[in-house]
Coordinates of C-alpha atoms and ligand atoms in Angstrom, one line a residue:
M1 CA -1.9 -96.8 137.7
K2 CA 1.4 -94.8 138.0
L3 CA 1.4 -91.1 138.7
I4 CA 3.5 -88.9 136.5
D5 CA 4.7 -86.6 139.2
G6 CA 5.3 -83.3 137.3
K7 CA 6.2 -81.4 140.5
A8 CA 9.0 -83.8 141.5
L9 CA 10.4 -84.0 138.0
S10 CA 10.2 -80.3 137.6
N11 CA 12.2 -79.9 140.9
T12 CA 14.8 -82.4 139.7
I13 CA 15.2 -80.5 136.4
K14 CA 15.4 -77.1 138.2
E15 CA 18.2 -78.5 140.3
E16 CA 20.0 -79.5 137.1
I17 CA 19.5 -76.1 135.7
A18 CA 20.7 -74.4 138.9
A19 CA 23.9 -76.4 138.9
E20 CA 24.5 -75.4 135.3
V21 CA 23.9 -71.8 136.1
K22 CA 26.3 -71.9 138.9
R23 CA 28.9 -73.4 136.6
L24 CA 28.3 -71.0 133.7
S25 CA 27.9 -67.7 135.5
T26 CA 31.2 -67.6 137.2
N27 CA 34.1 -65.5 135.9
K28 CA 32.0 -62.4 136.6
K29 CA 29.5 -63.2 134.0
R30 CA 25.9 -62.3 134.8
P31 CA 23.3 -65.1 135.2
P32 CA 20.5 -65.8 132.8
H33 CA 17.7 -63.2 132.9
L34 CA 14.0 -63.9 132.1
A35 CA 11.4 -61.1 131.8
A36 CA 7.7 -61.5 132.0
V37 CA 5.0 -59.1 130.9
L38 CA 1.6 -59.3 132.5
V39 CA -1.2 -57.1 131.2
G40 CA -4.5 -56.9 133.2
E41 CA -5.9 -58.5 136.3
D42 CA -6.7 -62.1 135.2
P43 CA -6.1 -64.0 138.5
A44 CA -5.0 -67.3 136.9
S45 CA -2.4 -65.4 134.7
A46 CA -1.2 -63.6 137.8
V47 CA -0.5 -66.9 139.6
Y48 CA 1.2 -68.4 136.5
V49 CA 3.5 -65.4 136.1
R50 CA 4.3 -65.3 139.8
N51 CA 5.3 -69.0 139.6
K52 CA 7.6 -68.2 136.7
V53 CA 9.3 -65.3 138.4
T54 CA 9.8 -67.1 141.8
S55 CA 11.2 -70.2 140.0
C56 CA 13.8 -67.9 138.4
E57 CA 14.9 -66.7 141.8
K58 CA 15.2 -70.2 143.2
I59 CA 17.5 -71.4 140.5
G60 CA 19.8 -68.3 140.3
F61 CA 18.3 -66.5 137.3
E62 CA 17.6 -62.9 137.3
S63 CA 13.9 -62.0 136.6
T64 CA 11.9 -59.0 135.8
L65 CA 8.1 -58.7 136.1
I66 CA 6.5 -56.0 134.1
K67 CA 2.9 -55.4 135.2
K68 CA 0.6 -53.2 133.2
R69 CA -3.0 -52.2 133.7
E70 CA -5.9 -53.7 131.7
T71 CA -6.2 -50.5 129.7
T72 CA -2.7 -50.6 128.3
T73 CA -2.9 -50.0 124.5
E74 CA -1.5 -52.3 121.8
E75 CA 1.0 -49.6 120.9
E76 CA 2.2 -49.3 124.5
L77 CA 2.7 -53.1 124.7
L78 CA 4.5 -53.1 121.3
E79 CA 6.9 -50.5 122.7
I80 CA 7.6 -52.7 125.8
V81 CA 8.3 -55.6 123.4
R82 CA 10.7 -53.5 121.3
E83 CA 12.6 -52.4 124.5
L84 CA 12.9 -56.0 125.7
N85 CA 14.1 -57.0 122.2
E86 CA 16.9 -54.4 122.4
D87 CA 17.8 -55.0 126.1
K88 CA 21.2 -56.8 126.1
D89 CA 20.7 -57.8 129.8
V90 CA 17.5 -59.8 129.0
D91 CA 18.1 -63.2 127.4
G92 CA 14.4 -64.1 126.9
F93 CA 11.0 -62.8 127.7
I94 CA 7.3 -63.8 127.6
V95 CA 4.1 -61.9 127.3
Q96 CA 1.5 -63.8 129.3
L97 CA -1.6 -64.8 127.4
P98 CA -4.5 -64.2 127.2
L99 CA -4.2 -60.5 126.6
P100 CA -7.1 -58.0 127.0
K101 CA -9.5 -58.2 124.0
H102 CA -8.4 -54.8 122.5
I103 CA -4.9 -56.1 121.9
N104 CA -4.1 -58.3 118.9
E105 CA -2.1 -61.3 120.3
H106 CA -0.7 -62.2 116.9
K107 CA 0.7 -58.8 116.4
I108 CA 2.4 -58.9 119.8
T109 CA 3.8 -62.4 119.1
L110 CA 5.2 -61.3 115.7
A111 CA 6.9 -58.4 117.3
I112 CA 9.0 -60.6 119.7
D113 CA 12.6 -61.2 118.5
P114 CA 12.6 -65.0 117.8
A115 CA 16.0 -65.2 119.5
K116 CA 14.4 -64.1 122.8
D117 CA 11.1 -65.9 122.2
V118 CA 11.5 -68.4 125.0
D119 CA 7.7 -69.3 124.8
G120 CA 8.4 -70.6 121.3
F121 CA 5.3 -68.9 120.0
H122 CA 6.8 -66.9 117.1
P123 CA 6.2 -68.5 113.7
T124 CA 10.0 -68.6 113.1
N125 CA 10.4 -70.9 116.2
F126 CA 7.2 -72.8 115.4
G127 CA 8.3 -73.4 111.8
K128 CA 11.8 -74.6 112.9
M129 CA 10.1 -76.9 115.4
A130 CA 7.9 -78.4 112.7
Q131 CA 10.9 -79.0 110.5
G132 CA 12.9 -80.6 113.3
L133 CA 15.5 -77.8 113.4
P134 CA 16.9 -76.4 116.7
A135 CA 14.3 -74.0 118.2
Y136 CA 12.8 -72.8 121.4
L137 CA 9.9 -75.2 121.9
P138 CA 6.6 -74.0 123.3
A139 CA 6.8 -74.6 127.0
T140 CA 3.8 -76.9 127.7
P141 CA 4.5 -79.3 124.7
F142 CA 8.2 -79.2 125.6
G143 CA 7.3 -80.2 129.2
I144 CA 5.1 -83.0 128.1
M145 CA 7.8 -84.4 125.8
T146 CA 10.2 -84.2 128.8
M147 CA 7.8 -86.1 131.0
L148 CA 7.4 -88.9 128.4
D149 CA 11.1 -89.1 128.0
R150 CA 12.1 -89.1 131.7
Y151 CA 9.3 -91.6 132.6
D152 CA 10.5 -93.9 129.7
I153 CA 7.1 -94.0 128.2
D154 CA 7.2 -95.7 124.8
V155 CA 5.9 -93.4 122.2
Q156 CA 7.3 -94.8 118.9
G157 CA 4.7 -96.3 116.7
K158 CA 2.0 -95.7 119.3
N159 CA -1.5 -94.4 118.6
C160 CA -1.5 -90.9 120.1
V161 CA -4.7 -88.8 120.3
V162 CA -4.5 -85.1 121.0
L163 CA -7.7 -83.4 122.1
G164 CA -7.7 -79.7 121.3
R165 CA -5.9 -77.8 118.5
S166 CA -4.7 -74.6 120.2
N167 CA -1.6 -72.8 118.9
I168 CA 0.1 -73.2 122.2
V169 CA -0.6 -76.8 123.1
G170 CA -2.7 -79.1 120.8
T171 CA -1.2 -78.2 117.5
P172 CA 2.5 -78.1 118.6
I173 CA 2.3 -81.3 120.7
S174 CA 0.8 -83.2 117.7
I175 CA 3.8 -82.1 115.6
L176 CA 6.4 -83.0 118.3
L177 CA 4.8 -86.5 118.9
S178 CA 4.9 -87.3 115.2
R179 CA 8.4 -85.9 114.5
K180 CA 11.2 -88.3 113.5
A181 CA 12.9 -88.1 116.9
T182 CA 13.0 -89.7 120.4
P183 CA 10.5 -89.3 122.0
G184 CA 8.4 -89.1 118.8
N185 CA 7.6 -91.3 115.8
A186 CA 4.0 -91.7 117.0
T187 CA 0.9 -92.0 114.8
V188 CA -1.0 -88.9 115.8
T189 CA -4.7 -87.9 115.5
L190 CA -5.6 -84.4 116.3
C191 CA -9.2 -84.2 117.5
H192 CA -11.2 -80.9 118.0
S193 CA -14.6 -79.4 118.5
R194 CA -15.7 -80.5 115.0
T195 CA -14.5 -84.1 115.3
Q196 CA -17.3 -86.6 114.8
N197 CA -17.6 -89.7 117.1
L198 CA -14.7 -88.6 119.2
E199 CA -14.9 -91.7 121.4
D200 CA -14.0 -93.9 118.4
Y201 CA -10.6 -92.2 118.5
T202 CA -10.1 -92.0 122.3
R203 CA -10.9 -95.7 122.7
K204 CA -8.1 -96.7 120.3
A205 CA -5.5 -94.4 121.8
D206 CA -2.4 -95.6 123.6
I207 CA -1.6 -92.1 124.7
I208 CA -4.1 -89.2 125.1
V209 CA -3.1 -85.6 125.5
I210 CA -6.1 -83.6 126.5
A211 CA -6.2 -79.8 126.4
L212 CA -9.8 -78.8 126.0
G213 CA -10.5 -76.6 129.1
I214 CA -13.5 -78.7 130.1
P215 CA -13.4 -79.9 133.7
N216 CA -13.5 -83.8 134.1
Y217 CA -14.4 -84.3 130.4
L218 CA -12.5 -87.6 129.8
K219 CA -14.1 -90.6 131.5
A220 CA -13.1 -94.2 131.9
D221 CA -15.7 -95.5 129.4
M222 CA -14.0 -93.4 126.7
V223 CA -10.5 -95.1 126.9
K224 CA -9.0 -98.5 126.7
D225 CA -7.1 -100.3 129.5
G226 CA -3.5 -99.2 130.0
V227 CA -3.9 -95.8 128.3
V228 CA -1.4 -93.0 129.2
I229 CA -3.1 -89.8 130.0
I230 CA -1.5 -86.4 129.9
D231 CA -3.9 -83.8 131.3
V232 CA -3.2 -80.2 130.3
G233 CA -6.4 -78.8 131.7
I234 CA -6.4 -76.5 134.8
N235 CA -10.0 -75.7 135.7
R236 CA -11.3 -74.0 138.8
I237 CA -14.5 -75.6 140.0
E238 CA -16.7 -74.8 143.0
A239 CA -15.8 -76.8 146.2
P240 CA -17.9 -75.5 149.1
E241 CA -16.0 -78.0 151.4
R242 CA -12.8 -76.1 150.8
K243 CA -11.8 -72.9 152.7
S244 CA -11.1 -71.1 149.4
G245 CA -14.5 -72.3 148.0
Y246 CA -12.9 -73.8 144.9
K247 CA -10.5 -76.5 143.7
L248 CA -8.5 -77.2 140.6
V249 CA -9.3 -80.2 138.4
G250 CA -8.1 -81.3 135.0
D251 CA -9.9 -82.1 131.8
A252 CA -9.6 -85.8 132.7
D253 CA -11.7 -87.3 135.5
F254 CA -8.8 -88.5 137.6
E255 CA -10.9 -90.6 140.1
D256 CA -12.8 -92.3 137.3
L257 CA -9.7 -93.1 135.2
S258 CA -7.2 -94.0 137.8
E259 CA -7.9 -97.8 137.7
K260 CA -7.9 -98.0 134.0
C261 CA -4.8 -96.1 132.9
S262 CA -1.2 -97.1 133.1
F263 CA 0.1 -93.5 133.7
I264 CA -1.7 -90.3 134.4
T265 CA -0.6 -86.7 135.2
P266 CA -2.4 -85.2 138.2
V267 CA -3.9 -81.7 138.4
P268 CA -2.4 -79.8 140.1
G269 CA 1.2 -81.1 140.1
G270 CA 1.4 -82.6 136.6
V271 CA 1.9 -80.7 133.4
G272 CA 1.7 -77.2 135.1
P273 CA 5.1 -77.3 136.9
M274 CA 6.7 -78.8 133.8
T275 CA 5.6 -75.8 131.7
V276 CA 7.5 -73.5 134.1
T277 CA 10.6 -75.7 133.9
S278 CA 10.6 -75.7 130.1
L279 CA 10.5 -72.0 130.1
L280 CA 13.6 -71.9 132.3
S281 CA 15.4 -74.5 130.1
N282 CA 14.6 -72.3 127.0
T283 CA 16.0 -69.2 128.8
L284 CA 19.2 -71.0 129.8
Q285 CA 19.5 -72.1 126.1
A286 CA 19.0 -68.5 124.9
Y287 CA 21.6 -67.3 127.4
K288 CA 24.1 -69.9 126.0
D289 CA 23.2 -69.2 122.4
H290 CA 23.5 -65.4 122.5
F291 CA 25.0 -64.0 125.7
L292 CA 27.7 -66.6 126.4
T293 CA 28.7 -67.0 122.7
N294 CA 29.1 -63.3 122.3
S295 CA 31.0 -62.4 125.5
Ligands
GUN301 N1 -1.0 -68.7 128.8 C1 -1.2 -70.0 129.0 N2 -0.1 -70.7 128.8 C2 0.9 -69.8 128.4 C3 2.3 -70.0 128.1 O1 2.9 -71.0 128.1 N3 2.9 -68.8 127.9 C4 2.3 -67.6 127.9 N4 3.0 -66.5 127.5 N5 1.0 -67.4 128.1 C5 0.3 -68.6 128.4

């Protein structure tokens, strides 16, 4: 088994971005600027957003964190989105999901200017992605494609099984893997909660992308020898032996699968850090597309 080290790869790519920022933001031009909006007190979201903001600082981006209380109204959040859309000093921004239940996520996503939608969630970017046009790709699928590319994992013609059909991971990664591109050209099956005899699919898979949110769901007896496993799950489970009282595990049972697979992403340190890096790549792209070309 070979580990796909998302943390190390993400650091390498961050160094590449930092070098480019240094080169581009000379001549008195401001550096790229990412803003993040966090609504409410969800502890996992707070950690993810903090990672995004501190990563910006490390690579020479400007960053702004807008923190709002749980009781923020939909109209208040829409107003923040409108202001960020208009702000010439912000190249891209994200609204961290999930949002409190009283706010309609689709309405917020639709309000974001696609030119600043560095999460790639707006239907304009999603549609462009599906048609193979230049677009800001959703961060987690973009990170997975980068991992497959940089680890030289052969995808073309392979049997890829995606578990989970969310708008932000399962559905877009199934499109990217099947696109006529490199990496891509895979034969993709998208499995979900209504799939019957799921193991018939997972046992035939050359590559499995799992994004279900169920701790340690995928076991060795569900896969064939030599499978590549991309684990998107980040689940907190109780661990009384740890000082914190919990630990993070993926959707794949790492210990059980490690002998049987050819490659696997660990949790933590696999897909997670790549998601942040993809967001930074999209922000750099937005800066080049709009700020640098207009100044
Ligand atoms: N929640 C979980 N993943 C993501 C992501 O990639 N972007 C945003 N905005 N929220 C998320």
